[in-house]
PDB file of C-alpha atoms in Angstrom:
ATOM      1  CA  MET A   1     -40.138 -18.466 -17.721  1.00 45.00           C
ATOM      2  CA  LYS A   2     -39.894 -17.908 -13.804  1.00 45.00           C
ATOM      3  CA  ARG A   3     -36.407 -18.706 -14.228  1.00 47.00           C
ATOM      4  CA  THR A   4     -35.091 -15.002 -15.069  1.00 42.00           C
ATOM      5  CA  LEU A   5     -38.371 -13.447 -13.360  1.00 39.00           C
ATOM      6  CA  LEU A   6     -36.685 -14.707  -9.878  1.00 37.00           C
ATOM      7  CA  PRO A   7     -33.138 -13.358 -10.751  1.00 38.00           C
ATOM      8  CA  LEU A   8     -34.512 -10.248 -12.057  1.00 37.00           C
ATOM      9  CA  LEU A   9     -36.993 -10.240  -8.767  1.00 35.00           C
ATOM     10  CA  LEU A  10     -33.925 -11.130  -6.759  1.00 36.00           C
ATOM     11  CA  LEU A  11     -31.720  -7.764  -8.286  1.00 37.00           C
ATOM     12  CA  SER A  12     -34.558  -5.389  -7.525  1.00 37.00           C
ATOM     13  CA  LEU A  13     -35.330  -5.595  -4.382  1.00 36.00           C
ATOM     14  CA  THR A  14     -31.479  -5.190  -4.204  1.00 34.00           C
ATOM     15  CA  ALA A  15     -31.026  -3.005  -5.791  1.00 35.00           C
ATOM     16  CA  CYS A  16     -34.416  -0.803  -3.695  1.00 37.00           C
ATOM     17  CA  GLY A  17     -31.995  -2.056   0.068  1.00 37.00           C
ATOM     18  CA  ASN A  18     -28.582  -0.510  -0.660  1.00 39.00           C
ATOM     19  CA  LYS A  19     -30.496   3.300  -1.309  1.00 61.00           C
ATOM     20  CA  GLY A  20     -29.230   6.301  -0.276  1.00 89.00           C
ATOM     21  CA  ILE A  21     -30.669   9.082   1.831  1.00 97.00           C
ATOM     22  CA  GLU A  22     -33.170  12.098   0.882  1.00 97.00           C
ATOM     23  CA  GLY A  23     -31.762  14.919  -0.001  1.00 97.00           C
ATOM     24  CA  ALA A  24     -27.885  13.438   1.222  1.00 98.00           C
ATOM     25  CA  GLN A  25     -24.435  15.298  -0.858  1.00 97.00           C
ATOM     26  CA  THR A  26     -22.191  12.901  -1.161  1.00 96.00           C
ATOM     27  CA  PHE A  27     -18.012  14.181  -1.603  1.00 95.00           C
ATOM     28  CA  LYS A  28     -14.240  12.591  -2.186  1.00 95.00           C
ATOM     29  CA  TYR A  29     -11.665  14.217  -0.061  1.00 91.00           C
ATOM     30  CA  ALA A  30      -8.307  12.716   0.851  1.00 89.00           C
ATOM     31  CA  ALA A  31      -7.567  11.492   3.907  1.00 89.00           C
ATOM     32  CA  GLY A  32      -3.702  12.603   6.105  1.00 88.00           C
ATOM     33  CA  ASP A  33      -3.936  16.103   4.927  1.00 94.00           C
ATOM     34  CA  HIS A  34      -2.625  17.734   8.068  1.00 95.00           C
ATOM     35  CA  ARG A  35      -2.518  21.402   8.692  1.00 96.00           C
ATOM     36  CA  SER A  36      -1.852  24.040  11.490  1.00 94.00           C
ATOM     37  CA  GLY A  37      -4.365  27.470  11.393  1.00 95.00           C
ATOM     38  CA  SER A  38      -8.005  28.245   9.531  1.00 96.00           C
ATOM     39  CA  LEU A  39      -8.460  26.314   6.371  1.00 97.00           C
ATOM     40  CA  VAL A  40     -11.033  27.477   3.509  1.00 96.00           C
ATOM     41  CA  TYR A  41     -14.004  24.372   3.467  1.00 96.00           C
ATOM     42  CA  ASN A  42     -16.078  24.485   0.114  1.00 93.00           C
ATOM     43  CA  GLU A  43     -19.137  22.439   1.824  1.00 95.00           C
ATOM     44  CA  THR A  44     -20.562  24.827   5.302  1.00 97.00           C
ATOM     45  CA  PRO A  45     -19.931  22.912   7.136  1.00 98.00           C
ATOM     46  CA  PRO A  46     -17.012  20.942   6.450  1.00 98.00           C
ATOM     47  CA  ALA A  47     -17.459  17.554   5.383  1.00 98.00           C
ATOM     48  CA  GLY A  48     -14.139  16.427   4.739  1.00 97.00           C
ATOM     49  CA  GLY A  49     -10.670  18.044   3.658  1.00 96.00           C
ATOM     50  CA  ALA A  50      -7.413  19.400   5.540  1.00 96.00           C
ATOM     51  CA  HIS A  51      -7.638  18.757   9.733  1.00 97.00           C
ATOM     52  CA  ASN A  52      -5.595  20.852  12.382  1.00 97.00           C
ATOM     53  CA  PRO A  53      -3.909  17.762  13.573  1.00 97.00           C
ATOM     54  CA  VAL A  54      -5.716  17.472  16.724  1.00 98.00           C
ATOM     55  CA  TRP A  55      -9.343  16.296  16.535  1.00 98.00           C
ATOM     56  CA  GLN A  56     -12.159  17.501  18.285  1.00 98.00           C
ATOM     57  CA  ASN A  57     -13.538  15.601  21.436  1.00 98.00           C
ATOM     58  CA  CYS A  58     -16.987  13.676  20.916  1.00 98.00           C
ATOM     59  CA  GLY A  59     -19.364  15.054  22.588  1.00 98.00           C
ATOM     60  CA  VAL A  60     -22.619  17.963  22.826  1.00 98.00           C
ATOM     61  CA  TYR A  61     -21.529  21.208  22.316  1.00 98.00           C
ATOM     62  CA  ASP A  62     -23.026  24.597  23.475  1.00 97.00           C
ATOM     63  CA  GLN A  63     -20.776  26.845  21.238  1.00 98.00           C
ATOM     64  CA  ALA A  64     -19.619  27.093  17.679  1.00 98.00           C
ATOM     65  CA  LEU A  65     -16.167  25.181  17.236  1.00 98.00           C
ATOM     66  CA  TYR A  66     -13.435  25.102  15.475  1.00 98.00           C
ATOM     67  CA  ASN A  67     -14.183  23.234  11.774  1.00 98.00           C
ATOM     68  CA  GLU A  68     -10.471  22.098  11.194  1.00 98.00           C
ATOM     69  CA  TYR A  69     -10.102  20.051  14.398  1.00 98.00           C
ATOM     70  CA  ALA A  70     -14.347  18.634  13.434  1.00 98.00           C
ATOM     71  CA  VAL A  71     -13.096  17.154  10.355  1.00 98.00           C
ATOM     72  CA  HIS A  72     -10.025  15.623  11.400  1.00 98.00           C
ATOM     73  CA  SER A  73     -12.967  13.570  13.647  1.00 98.00           C
ATOM     74  CA  LEU A  74     -14.786  13.257  10.789  1.00 98.00           C
ATOM     75  CA  GLU A  75     -12.133  10.953   9.661  1.00 97.00           C
ATOM     76  CA  HIS A  76     -11.639   8.821  12.227  1.00 98.00           C
ATOM     77  CA  GLY A  77     -15.916   8.761  12.299  1.00 98.00           C
ATOM     78  CA  ALA A  78     -17.427  10.619  14.353  1.00 98.00           C
ATOM     79  CA  VAL A  79     -20.658  12.182  13.114  1.00 98.00           C
ATOM     80  CA  TRP A  80     -21.140  16.201  12.928  1.00 98.00           C
ATOM     81  CA  ILE A  81     -24.731  17.785  13.595  1.00 99.00           C
ATOM     82  CA  THR A  82     -24.447  21.539  13.461  1.00 99.00           C
ATOM     83  CA  TYR A  83     -27.703  24.009  13.925  1.00 98.00           C
ATOM     84  CA  ARG A  84     -28.499  27.708  13.427  1.00 98.00           C
ATOM     85  CA  PRO A  85     -27.350  29.891  16.782  1.00 98.00           C
ATOM     86  CA  ASP A  86     -31.241  30.536  17.171  1.00 98.00           C
ATOM     87  CA  LEU A  87     -33.263  26.738  16.730  1.00 98.00           C
ATOM     88  CA  GLU A  88     -35.602  26.487  19.079  1.00 98.00           C
ATOM     89  CA  ALA A  89     -34.413  25.108  22.466  1.00 98.00           C
ATOM     90  CA  ALA A  90     -37.660  22.813  21.379  1.00 98.00           C
ATOM     91  CA  GLN A  91     -34.942  21.560  18.406  1.00 98.00           C
ATOM     92  CA  VAL A  92     -31.894  22.086  20.664  1.00 98.00           C
ATOM     93  CA  THR A  93     -33.619  19.035  22.691  1.00 98.00           C
ATOM     94  CA  GLN A  94     -34.906  16.706  20.238  1.00 98.00           C
ATOM     95  CA  LEU A  95     -31.149  17.131  18.474  1.00 98.00           C
ATOM     96  CA  LYS A  96     -29.341  16.016  22.319  1.00 98.00           C
ATOM     97  CA  ALA A  97     -31.431  13.710  22.408  1.00 98.00           C
ATOM     98  CA  LEU A  98     -30.704  12.069  18.959  1.00 98.00           C
ATOM     99  CA  ALA A  99     -26.191  12.054  19.772  1.00 98.00           C
ATOM    100  CA  GLU A 100     -27.404  10.771  23.440  1.00 96.00           C
ATOM    101  CA  GLY A 101     -25.215   8.529  23.784  1.00 96.00           C
ATOM    102  CA  ARG A 102     -23.237   7.983  20.723  1.00 97.00           C
ATOM    103  CA  THR A 103     -19.752   8.030  21.477  1.00 97.00           C
ATOM    104  CA  TYR A 104     -19.112   8.936  18.425  1.00 98.00           C
ATOM    105  CA  THR A 105     -20.821  12.493  17.435  1.00 98.00           C
ATOM    106  CA  LEU A 106     -20.485  16.112  17.808  1.00 98.00           C
ATOM    107  CA  LEU A 107     -23.542  18.342  18.158  1.00 98.00           C
ATOM    108  CA  SER A 108     -23.164  21.701  18.071  1.00 98.00           C
ATOM    109  CA  PRO A 109     -24.112  25.388  16.967  1.00 98.00           C
ATOM    110  CA  TYR A 110     -23.111  26.990  13.422  1.00 98.00           C
ATOM    111  CA  GLU A 111     -22.890  30.084  11.723  1.00 98.00           C
ATOM    112  CA  GLY A 112     -23.424  31.144   8.474  1.00 97.00           C
ATOM    113  CA  LEU A 113     -26.057  26.964   7.662  1.00 98.00           C
ATOM    114  CA  ASP A 114     -28.215  27.392   4.344  1.00 97.00           C
ATOM    115  CA  LYS A 115     -31.208  25.224   6.260  1.00 98.00           C
ATOM    116  CA  PRO A 116     -31.539  24.764  10.584  1.00 98.00           C
ATOM    117  CA  VAL A 117     -29.967  21.261  10.521  1.00 98.00           C
ATOM    118  CA  VAL A 118     -27.094  20.354   8.141  1.00 98.00           C
ATOM    119  CA  ILE A 119     -25.440  16.420   9.725  1.00 98.00           C
ATOM    120  CA  SER A 120     -22.017  15.555   7.762  1.00 98.00           C
ATOM    121  CA  ALA A 121     -19.723  12.294   8.151  1.00 98.00           C
ATOM    122  CA  TRP A 122     -16.307  12.666   6.953  1.00 98.00           C
ATOM    123  CA  GLY A 123     -18.153  12.555   2.476  1.00 97.00           C
ATOM    124  CA  ALA A 124     -20.670  13.249   3.206  1.00 98.00           C
ATOM    125  CA  GLN A 125     -24.189  15.495   4.095  1.00 98.00           C
ATOM    126  CA  LEU A 126     -27.548  16.082   4.940  1.00 98.00           C
ATOM    127  CA  LYS A 127     -29.377  19.368   5.361  1.00 98.00           C
ATOM    128  CA  VAL A 128     -32.624  19.608   6.567  1.00 98.00           C
ATOM    129  CA  ASP A 129     -35.635  21.975   8.150  1.00 98.00           C
ATOM    130  CA  LYS A 130     -35.943  20.421  11.540  1.00 98.00           C
ATOM    131  CA  ALA A 131     -34.947  18.251  14.130  1.00 98.00           C
ATOM    132  CA  ASP A 132     -36.978  15.570  14.486  1.00 98.00           C
ATOM    133  CA  ASP A 133     -37.084  14.189  10.559  1.00 98.00           C
ATOM    134  CA  ALA A 134     -36.442  11.356  10.423  1.00 98.00           C
ATOM    135  CA  ARG A 135     -33.265  11.188   8.221  1.00 98.00           C
ATOM    136  CA  LEU A 136     -31.071  11.624  10.429  1.00 98.00           C
ATOM    137  CA  LYS A 137     -31.443   9.622  12.500  1.00 98.00           C
ATOM    138  CA  ALA A 138     -30.471   7.429   9.417  1.00 98.00           C
ATOM    139  CA  PHE A 139     -27.579   9.639   8.461  1.00 98.00           C
ATOM    140  CA  LEU A 140     -26.578   9.380  11.893  1.00 98.00           C
ATOM    141  CA  ASP A 141     -26.945   5.499  11.884  1.00 97.00           C
ATOM    142  CA  LYS A 142     -25.367   4.592   8.750  1.00 98.00           C
ATOM    143  CA  TYR A 143     -22.056   7.264   8.985  1.00 98.00           C
ATOM    144  CA  GLU A 144     -21.603   6.649  12.327  1.00 98.00           C
ATOM    145  CA  GLN A 145     -17.828   4.766  12.349  1.00 97.00           C
ATOM    146  CA  GLY A 146     -19.768   4.115   8.624  1.00 96.00           C
ATOM    147  CA  ALA A 147     -17.260   2.214   5.735  1.00 94.00           C
ATOM    148  CA  THR A 148     -16.983   6.206   4.405  1.00 93.00           C
ATOM    149  CA  ALA A 149     -14.451   7.434   7.787  1.00 96.00           C
ATOM    150  CA  PRO A 150     -11.002   7.002   6.180  1.00 97.00           C
ATOM    151  CA  GLU A 151     -10.298   6.539   9.787  1.00 96.00           C
ATOM    152  CA  ARG A 152     -13.017   4.566  11.932  1.00 96.00           C
ATOM    153  CA  GLY A 153     -11.865   3.651  14.723  1.00 94.00           C
ATOM    154  CA  ALA A 154      -9.407   6.233  15.860  1.00 97.00           C
ATOM    155  CA  PRO A 155     -10.307   7.952  18.984  1.00 97.00           C
ATOM    156  CA  CYS A 156     -12.922  10.585  19.551  1.00 97.00           C
ATOM    157  CA  SER A 157     -11.872  11.366  22.812  1.00 97.00           C
ATOM    158  CA  GLY A 158      -7.833  12.763  23.851  1.00 97.00           C
ATOM    159  CA  GLY A 159      -8.515  15.229  21.585  1.00 98.00           C
ATOM    160  CA  TYR A 160      -9.729  18.345  21.780  1.00 98.00           C
ATOM    161  CA  SER A 161     -11.704  20.330  23.747  1.00 97.00           C
ATOM    162  CA  GLY A 162     -12.467  23.728  23.555  1.00 97.00           C
ATOM    163  CA  THR A 163     -15.197  25.952  20.800  1.00 97.00           C
ATOM    164  CA  ARG A 164     -14.267  29.258  18.826  1.00 94.00           C
TER     165      ARG A 164
END
């Protein structure tokens, strides 16, 4: 009896350790689909798909970014934190602190979000009500340069640095 319980216990502990982030959604996209011009995406903001041949330089922005450049950065392993333009200044400061020191993170306002803060990576997205939600850091830790990025390690600098 003890011999059968030990493998079951190990299996259940392993399953608990592999849980995803509560509320996060995942999507499937083909990589490397470079296109010019304005593109239509299934998610707001996008979490993958066709994108501009040039990537968005990672960093903190006070203006909205073009989806097409930011999505290319996601393909390189970046995480894009977006927030409603009317988000309280204190919450924006918290988001800036979260992004600080990270070389594969984008932060920018984004019109039309259905939640105040949305964090996206290639093929994954989480929507939250507050900037201090602990799941934001968990998502960032998991997906920045994470295994879902098709071109993980490709540059997040030397690309496009403009805004809308």
